[in-house]
Short mmCIF file of C-alpha atoms in Angstrom, two decimals:
data_model
loop_
_atom_site.label_atom_id
_atom_site.label_comp_id
_atom_site.label_asym_id
_atom_site.label_seq_id
_atom_site.Cartn_x
_atom_site.Cartn_y
_atom_site.Cartn_z
CA MET G 8 155.84 13.21 -72.71
CA GLN G 9 158.59 15.85 -72.56
CA ARG G 10 161.49 15.77 -75.00
CA PRO G 11 164.96 15.12 -73.54
CA ALA G 12 166.90 18.23 -72.59
CA PRO G 13 169.85 19.32 -74.74
CA ALA G 14 173.21 18.11 -73.54
CA ASN G 15 175.05 20.10 -70.84
CA LEU G 16 171.94 21.64 -69.27
CA PRO G 17 171.80 21.47 -65.47
CA ALA G 18 169.73 18.90 -63.61
CA LEU G 19 166.48 20.34 -62.29
CA PRO G 20 165.03 19.67 -58.82
CA PRO G 21 161.79 17.66 -58.52
CA ALA G 22 159.65 20.72 -57.72
CA ALA G 23 160.87 22.47 -60.86
CA LEU G 24 160.20 19.40 -62.99
CA GLU G 25 156.71 19.14 -61.53
CA HIS G 26 156.02 22.76 -62.42
CA SER G 27 157.40 22.27 -65.92
CA GLU G 28 155.14 19.28 -66.48
CA ALA G 29 152.14 21.39 -65.44
CA ALA G 30 153.20 24.08 -67.92
CA ALA G 31 153.70 21.45 -70.62
CA ALA G 32 150.22 20.05 -69.96
CA HIS G 33 148.78 23.55 -70.36
CA LEU G 34 150.62 23.94 -73.66
CA ARG G 35 149.41 20.55 -74.88
CA ASP G 36 145.85 21.60 -74.09
CA ALA G 37 146.34 24.85 -76.00
CA ILE G 38 147.61 22.95 -79.04
CA ALA G 39 144.69 20.52 -78.88
CA ALA G 40 142.18 23.36 -78.54
CA ASN G 41 143.57 24.92 -81.71
CA GLY G 42 143.16 21.78 -83.80
CA GLY G 43 146.56 20.21 -83.12
CA TRP G 44 148.78 23.09 -84.20
CA LEU G 45 149.65 26.39 -82.51
CA PRO G 46 151.54 29.26 -84.22
CA PHE G 47 154.84 29.75 -82.44
CA ASP G 48 154.05 33.27 -81.22
CA ARG G 49 151.01 31.94 -79.37
CA TRP G 50 153.00 28.99 -78.01
CA MET G 51 155.76 31.34 -76.82
CA ALA G 52 153.20 33.67 -75.20
CA GLN G 53 151.78 30.78 -73.17
CA ALA G 54 155.22 29.41 -72.26
CA LEU G 55 156.26 32.81 -70.93
CA TYR G 56 153.10 34.45 -69.66
CA ALA G 57 150.38 31.86 -68.86
CA PRO G 58 149.05 32.82 -65.40
CA GLY G 59 150.71 30.75 -62.69
CA LEU G 60 152.59 28.62 -65.22
CA GLY G 61 154.53 30.76 -67.69
CA TYR G 62 158.15 31.68 -67.09
CA TYR G 63 157.37 35.31 -66.25
CA ALA G 64 154.16 34.58 -64.35
CA ALA G 65 155.01 31.59 -62.16
CA GLY G 66 156.85 33.15 -59.22
CA ASN G 67 160.26 31.75 -60.13
CA VAL G 68 163.47 33.66 -59.45
CA LYS G 69 164.31 34.87 -62.94
CA LEU G 70 167.28 37.18 -62.67
CA ALA G 71 170.61 36.36 -61.11
CA GLU G 72 172.04 38.81 -58.63
CA ALA G 73 175.51 39.77 -59.76
CA ASP G 74 176.89 39.58 -56.24
CA GLY G 75 175.55 36.07 -55.60
CA ASP G 76 177.53 32.88 -55.36
CA ALA G 77 179.27 32.55 -58.71
CA ARG G 78 179.39 28.78 -58.30
CA ALA G 79 175.62 28.51 -58.12
CA PRO G 80 174.05 31.81 -59.15
CA ALA G 81 170.31 32.24 -58.79
CA GLY G 82 168.03 32.84 -61.73
CA ASP G 83 168.73 32.28 -65.40
CA PHE G 84 170.64 35.33 -66.63
CA VAL G 85 172.20 38.60 -65.50
CA THR G 86 171.17 41.95 -66.97
CA ALA G 87 173.23 45.14 -67.24
CA PRO G 88 171.64 46.92 -64.23
CA GLN G 89 172.63 43.97 -62.05
CA LEU G 90 176.22 43.93 -63.26
CA THR G 91 176.93 47.45 -62.04
CA PRO G 92 174.94 50.44 -60.75
CA LEU G 93 176.92 52.59 -63.18
CA PHE G 94 174.65 51.37 -65.99
CA ALA G 95 171.57 52.83 -64.27
CA ARG G 96 173.40 56.00 -63.26
CA THR G 97 174.48 56.60 -66.86
CA LEU G 98 170.99 55.93 -68.19
CA ALA G 99 169.68 58.38 -65.59
CA ARG G 100 171.91 61.10 -67.01
CA GLN G 101 170.31 60.63 -70.41
CA ALA G 102 166.86 60.53 -68.81
CA ALA G 103 167.65 63.79 -67.00
CA GLN G 104 168.31 65.51 -70.31
CA VAL G 105 164.94 64.30 -71.62
CA LEU G 106 163.11 65.47 -68.49
CA ARG G 107 164.73 68.90 -68.51
CA GLN G 108 164.25 69.42 -72.23
CA THR G 109 160.56 68.50 -72.06
CA ARG G 110 159.98 70.09 -68.63
CA THR G 111 158.44 66.85 -67.35
CA ASP G 112 158.86 64.94 -64.10
CA ALA G 113 158.10 61.27 -64.80
CA VAL G 114 159.97 58.13 -65.83
CA LEU G 115 158.07 55.07 -67.03
CA GLU G 116 159.94 51.75 -67.00
CA PHE G 117 158.68 48.61 -68.71
CA GLY G 118 159.70 45.26 -67.23
CA ALA G 119 161.69 46.53 -64.25
CA GLY G 120 163.22 43.15 -63.30
CA THR G 121 164.60 43.13 -59.77
CA GLY G 122 164.25 46.91 -59.49
CA ALA G 123 167.99 47.48 -59.83
CA LEU G 124 167.61 49.87 -62.76
CA ALA G 125 164.87 51.86 -61.05
CA GLU G 126 166.89 52.11 -57.84
CA GLY G 127 169.98 53.35 -59.64
CA VAL G 128 168.09 55.79 -61.85
CA LEU G 129 166.21 57.32 -58.93
CA ALA G 130 169.40 57.73 -56.88
CA GLU G 131 171.21 59.45 -59.75
CA LEU G 132 168.25 61.69 -60.61
CA ASP G 133 168.22 62.78 -56.97
CA ALA G 134 171.94 63.56 -57.16
CA LEU G 135 171.32 65.59 -60.33
CA GLY G 136 168.70 67.74 -58.60
CA LEU G 137 165.61 65.97 -59.96
CA ALA G 138 164.33 64.57 -56.67
CA GLN G 139 160.75 65.42 -57.62
CA THR G 140 160.75 62.84 -60.42
CA ARG G 141 157.99 60.22 -60.25
CA TYR G 142 158.82 56.66 -61.28
CA LEU G 143 156.13 54.50 -62.89
CA ILE G 144 156.59 50.77 -63.55
CA LEU G 145 154.60 48.44 -65.78
CA GLU G 146 155.48 44.87 -64.77
CA VAL G 147 153.68 41.66 -65.86
CA SER G 148 155.38 39.37 -63.34
CA ALA G 149 153.77 39.35 -59.88
CA ASP G 150 156.96 37.84 -58.43
CA LEU G 151 159.19 40.57 -59.82
CA ARG G 152 156.69 43.27 -58.90
CA ALA G 153 156.87 42.16 -55.27
CA ARG G 154 160.68 42.21 -55.36
CA GLN G 155 160.63 45.69 -56.88
CA ALA G 156 158.27 46.97 -54.19
CA GLN G 157 160.56 45.69 -51.45
CA ARG G 158 163.69 47.11 -53.05
CA LEU G 159 162.17 50.52 -53.78
CA ALA G 160 160.21 50.94 -50.55
CA ALA G 161 162.43 53.81 -49.41
CA TYR G 162 161.10 55.96 -52.26
CA GLY G 163 157.53 55.72 -51.00
CA ASP G 164 154.81 57.13 -53.23
CA ARG G 165 157.30 58.38 -55.80
CA VAL G 166 157.22 54.85 -57.24
CA GLN G 167 153.92 53.56 -58.59
CA TRP G 168 152.97 50.41 -60.47
CA LEU G 169 150.63 50.46 -63.46
CA ASP G 170 148.35 47.62 -64.52
CA ALA G 171 147.96 48.81 -68.10
CA LEU G 172 149.46 51.20 -70.63
CA PRO G 173 148.80 54.85 -69.80
CA GLU G 174 146.33 56.75 -71.94
CA ALA G 175 148.77 59.64 -72.00
CA PHE G 176 152.32 60.11 -70.76
CA SER G 177 155.02 62.78 -70.94
CA GLY G 178 158.56 62.15 -69.76
CA CYS G 179 161.20 59.48 -70.28
CA VAL G 180 160.40 55.85 -71.08
CA LEU G 181 162.93 53.11 -70.25
CA ALA G 182 162.78 49.60 -71.70
CA ASN G 183 165.85 47.46 -71.00
CA GLU G 184 165.60 43.98 -72.56
CA VAL G 185 161.85 44.24 -73.12
CA LEU G 186 161.47 43.80 -76.88
CA ASP G 187 163.46 40.56 -76.92
CA ALA G 188 160.96 38.89 -74.57
CA MET G 189 157.91 39.63 -76.73
CA PRO G 190 156.47 36.57 -78.52
CA VAL G 191 157.69 36.34 -82.11
CA SER G 192 156.31 34.70 -85.23
CA MET G 193 158.64 32.12 -86.78
CA PHE G 194 158.89 31.54 -90.52
CA ARG G 195 160.74 29.38 -93.02
CA TRP G 196 161.23 29.91 -96.73
CA SER G 197 160.18 26.78 -98.61
CA GLU G 198 162.05 25.31 -101.56
CA ASP G 199 159.53 26.80 -103.99
CA GLY G 200 159.95 30.31 -102.59
CA THR G 201 156.83 30.59 -100.45
CA VAL G 202 156.72 31.64 -96.81
CA LEU G 203 155.75 29.01 -94.24
CA GLU G 204 154.78 29.83 -90.68
CA ARG G 205 156.41 27.70 -88.02
CA GLY G 206 154.12 26.32 -85.37
CA VAL G 207 154.14 23.70 -82.64
CA ALA G 208 152.44 20.32 -82.83
CA LEU G 209 152.54 17.15 -80.72
CA ASP G 210 154.30 13.89 -81.47
CA ALA G 211 153.47 10.78 -79.45
CA SER G 212 157.14 9.92 -78.86
CA ARG G 213 158.94 13.27 -79.09
CA GLY G 214 156.49 15.65 -77.42
CA PHE G 215 156.50 19.18 -78.85
CA VAL G 216 157.71 19.36 -82.46
CA TRP G 217 157.97 21.98 -85.17
CA GLU G 218 155.39 21.89 -87.93
CA ASP G 219 155.32 24.37 -90.81
CA ARG G 220 152.18 25.54 -92.59
CA PRO G 221 151.53 28.13 -95.32
CA ALA G 222 151.77 31.58 -93.79
CA GLN G 223 148.80 33.88 -93.64
CA PRO G 224 148.95 36.65 -96.29
CA ALA G 225 149.93 39.40 -93.81
CA LEU G 226 152.88 37.44 -92.41
CA ALA G 227 154.00 36.28 -95.87
CA ALA G 228 153.90 39.85 -97.19
CA ALA G 229 155.83 41.21 -94.19
CA VAL G 230 158.57 38.61 -94.58
CA ALA G 231 158.84 39.09 -98.35
CA ASP G 232 159.14 42.85 -97.81
CA ARG G 233 162.13 42.38 -95.50
CA MET G 234 164.32 39.83 -97.22
CA PRO G 235 164.72 37.84 -100.45
CA ALA G 236 163.48 34.27 -100.75
CA LEU G 237 166.20 31.95 -99.44
CA PRO G 238 165.03 28.31 -99.47
CA GLY G 239 165.40 26.71 -96.04
CA TYR G 240 166.02 30.02 -94.27
CA VAL G 241 164.46 30.20 -90.79
CA SER G 242 164.01 33.38 -88.77
CA GLU G 243 161.59 35.51 -86.80
CA ILE G 244 159.44 38.59 -87.11
CA ASN G 245 158.08 40.54 -84.15
CA PRO G 246 154.65 42.05 -84.93
CA GLN G 247 153.93 42.42 -81.21
CA GLY G 248 157.01 44.57 -80.70
CA GLU G 249 156.10 46.72 -83.68
CA ALA G 250 152.53 47.07 -82.37
CA TRP G 251 153.90 48.13 -78.97
CA ILE G 252 155.93 50.89 -80.64
CA ALA G 253 152.90 51.90 -82.70
CA GLU G 254 150.79 52.14 -79.52
CA MET G 255 153.48 54.33 -78.00
CA GLY G 256 152.75 56.80 -80.77
CA GLY G 257 149.27 57.12 -79.31
CA TRP G 258 150.16 57.68 -75.64
CA LEU G 259 153.61 59.33 -75.63
CA GLU G 260 152.66 62.99 -75.86
CA ARG G 261 156.08 64.52 -75.15
CA GLY G 262 159.42 62.97 -74.33
CA ALA G 263 161.63 60.08 -75.40
CA ALA G 264 161.82 56.30 -75.05
CA LEU G 265 165.22 54.62 -74.61
CA LEU G 266 165.04 51.03 -75.89
CA VAL G 267 168.05 48.91 -74.92
CA ASP G 268 168.28 45.39 -76.30
CA TYR G 269 170.35 42.96 -78.31
CA GLY G 270 169.76 42.97 -82.02
CA PHE G 271 170.73 44.27 -85.43
CA PRO G 272 169.58 46.50 -88.27
CA ARG G 273 167.56 44.57 -90.85
CA SER G 274 170.45 44.05 -93.28
CA GLU G 275 172.31 42.13 -90.56
CA TYR G 276 169.28 40.49 -88.99
CA TYR G 277 168.30 38.72 -92.20
CA HIS G 278 171.81 38.19 -93.47
CA PRO G 279 172.08 35.03 -95.59
CA GLN G 280 174.56 33.53 -93.14
CA ARG G 281 172.09 33.88 -90.23
CA ALA G 282 169.96 31.13 -91.72
CA GLY G 283 168.81 29.61 -88.43
CA GLY G 284 167.34 32.75 -86.89
CA THR G 285 168.15 34.23 -83.49
CA LEU G 286 165.84 32.34 -81.11
CA MET G 287 167.64 31.70 -77.82
CA CYS G 288 166.68 30.13 -74.49
CA HIS G 289 168.19 30.66 -71.03
CA LEU G 290 167.98 28.06 -68.28
CA ARG G 291 170.05 28.36 -65.09
CA HIS G 292 172.77 30.37 -66.84
CA HIS G 293 172.93 27.98 -69.80
CA ALA G 294 172.04 29.32 -73.25
CA HIS G 295 170.69 26.96 -75.88
CA GLY G 296 168.35 26.91 -78.88
CA ASP G 297 165.54 24.49 -77.96
CA PRO G 298 162.37 26.35 -76.87
CA PHE G 299 160.60 23.05 -76.10
CA THR G 300 162.91 22.17 -73.20
CA ALA G 301 161.57 22.72 -69.66
CA PRO G 302 158.55 24.90 -70.54
CA GLY G 303 157.73 27.34 -67.78
CA LEU G 304 161.28 27.21 -66.40
CA GLN G 305 163.33 28.86 -69.12
CA ASP G 306 163.35 32.22 -70.80
CA ILE G 307 162.77 32.34 -74.57
CA THR G 308 164.03 35.35 -76.51
CA ALA G 309 164.75 36.59 -80.00
CA HIS G 310 167.03 39.40 -81.14
CA VAL G 311 165.47 42.71 -82.19
CA ASP G 312 165.13 43.95 -85.76
CA PHE G 313 165.80 47.61 -84.96
CA THR G 314 164.90 48.70 -88.48
CA ALA G 315 161.40 47.33 -87.96
CA MET G 316 161.08 49.17 -84.66
CA ALA G 317 162.28 52.46 -86.16
CA ASP G 318 159.85 52.06 -89.08
CA ALA G 319 157.00 51.41 -86.63
CA ALA G 320 157.90 54.56 -84.71
CA LEU G 321 157.94 56.72 -87.83
CA ALA G 322 154.62 55.29 -89.00
CA ALA G 323 153.14 56.18 -85.59
CA GLY G 324 154.25 59.78 -85.87
CA LEU G 325 157.23 59.51 -83.53
CA GLN G 326 160.72 60.88 -84.10
CA VAL G 327 163.62 58.45 -84.38
CA LEU G 328 166.18 60.26 -82.25
CA GLY G 329 169.20 57.98 -82.36
CA TYR G 330 170.56 54.48 -82.75
CA THR G 331 173.97 53.22 -81.67
CA SER G 332 175.79 50.48 -79.81
CA GLN G 333 175.42 50.19 -76.05
CA ALA G 334 179.13 50.92 -75.61
CA ARG G 335 179.01 54.13 -77.61
CA PHE G 336 175.77 55.26 -75.95
CA LEU G 337 177.11 54.74 -72.42
CA MET G 338 180.36 56.54 -73.16
CA ASN G 339 178.49 59.45 -74.75
CA ALA G 340 175.95 59.68 -71.93
CA GLY G 341 178.51 60.07 -69.14
CA LEU G 342 179.85 56.69 -68.06
CA MET G 343 183.46 57.79 -68.37
CA GLU G 344 182.79 60.83 -66.16
CA LEU G 345 181.34 58.53 -63.50
CA LEU G 346 184.39 56.26 -63.72
CA ALA G 347 186.66 59.30 -63.34
CA GLN G 348 185.13 59.89 -59.91
CA LEU G 349 186.65 56.62 -58.65
CA ASP G 350 189.88 56.60 -56.68
CA PRO G 351 192.45 54.41 -58.51
CA ALA G 352 194.45 54.25 -55.28
CA ASP G 353 191.69 52.13 -53.78
CA VAL G 354 192.83 49.20 -55.88
CA GLN G 355 190.36 46.60 -54.66
CA ASN G 356 187.25 48.78 -55.04
CA TYR G 357 188.49 50.21 -58.35
CA ALA G 358 189.02 46.77 -59.86
CA LYS G 359 185.66 45.52 -58.55
CA THR G 360 183.89 48.50 -60.15
CA VAL G 361 185.72 48.54 -63.47
CA ALA G 362 185.49 44.81 -64.27
CA PRO G 363 181.71 44.75 -64.94
CA VAL G 364 181.97 48.03 -66.85
CA GLN G 365 184.38 46.35 -69.23
CA LYS G 366 181.69 43.71 -69.88
CA LEU G 367 179.19 46.45 -70.73
CA LEU G 368 181.61 48.10 -73.16
CA SER G 369 183.51 45.18 -74.70
CA GLU G 370 182.73 44.48 -78.35
CA ALA G 371 183.20 40.79 -77.58
CA GLU G 372 180.46 40.90 -74.91
CA MET G 373 177.60 43.36 -74.41
CA GLY G 374 179.09 46.52 -75.88
CA GLU G 375 178.39 45.75 -79.53
CA LEU G 376 175.65 43.12 -79.38
CA PHE G 377 173.38 45.44 -77.39
CA LYS G 378 172.06 48.55 -79.09
CA VAL G 379 170.14 51.62 -77.96
CA LEU G 380 167.30 53.05 -80.05
CA ALA G 381 165.65 56.31 -78.98
CA VAL G 382 162.26 57.41 -80.27
CA GLY G 383 160.08 60.25 -79.07
CA ARG G 384 157.94 63.29 -79.68
CA GLY G 385 158.50 66.97 -79.07
CA MET G 386 162.26 66.68 -78.67
CA THR G 387 164.12 69.69 -80.05
CA GLU G 388 167.75 69.05 -79.07
CA PRO G 389 169.98 66.04 -79.90
CA LEU G 390 170.35 63.45 -77.14
CA THR G 391 173.85 63.26 -75.67
CA GLY G 392 173.87 59.45 -75.84
CA PHE G 393 174.06 59.67 -79.62
CA SER G 394 176.42 62.63 -79.95
CA ARG G 395 179.14 60.43 -81.46
CA GLY G 396 178.82 57.19 -83.39
CA ASP G 397 175.12 57.51 -84.25
CA ARG G 398 174.16 54.71 -86.67
CA LEU G 399 170.78 55.96 -87.86
CA GLY G 400 172.10 55.77 -91.41
CA LYS G 401 172.49 52.00 -91.08
CA LEU G 402 168.86 51.39 -90.21
#
């Protein structure tokens, strides 16, 4: 039995409900196979990535196209590359600096979505005289991979898809909204000051329910190292994201990785007032906090602890090259120069172009919530994206 959906969520068509029930059945089987309780990170991994059933592996349309019908947009959310091509063009300018400084000719993008970022980056790199640049994509969703291939067909063999992490890579790595989609461990501080791990169990009448159990020593130690004991406090920790950064230390031989995501430094992430954590779900352009609703049909994310990611990079022998807000990074990296190329006399086109840029830069929207962290190896000159307003001291 599935739990009722939170209020104000859209009605789902029968085919979607049928798929969700199949995903829910798979999750129930996984819980049963683990003795009636599944740690949340494993539950989230199945809900998002189970072959043929998980949100990212089921062939659903995930990402809304910004130029679609605003009354009934497709997908579940819109990302920055879909809002405006100027996001990709600006990121390409920073990538160009990395490629020239390291004398490399490859970009590696993780989770390329609809291919909008890749398309914009390639076009701008061509305009900057880097038409020889190869573009590699590591994508876990077969549906999105097919859409990327169609969109990027004009670039021929310059674009290649990888099935696994490279053993060695030199160049520029791009990861836009990748870390937030990695399965996280959930925890709660008990009244007696011990760390409990949140997991998922089954209730005959309510379906999926939270159930807390004593955390394993490694998780308990990691939590205690990051924040004081606050009874009742619920939040997340992302060992998978940290492991991904650590692995990067093994295969990134020369170059830089630009990690764009929403999140905070640790002091803000585990602030006493953020006592409910950051877990968020997206279903048909509605955001809510119940991960047990419509499994297989909704995205499940958590904000990024950028301090943890920077620490993981340093421990893996990487340089931490910069950390700042998305707004500051884009302005530093050349967005304003691209805007200056527009003709203000063409009022309609100017307004259409500038409106989404304001969303990228506004502190009330994406400009402050999203951050950019750069890590790398063999970089000898400062990156332009962090030339002003670098916040490394706050990590």
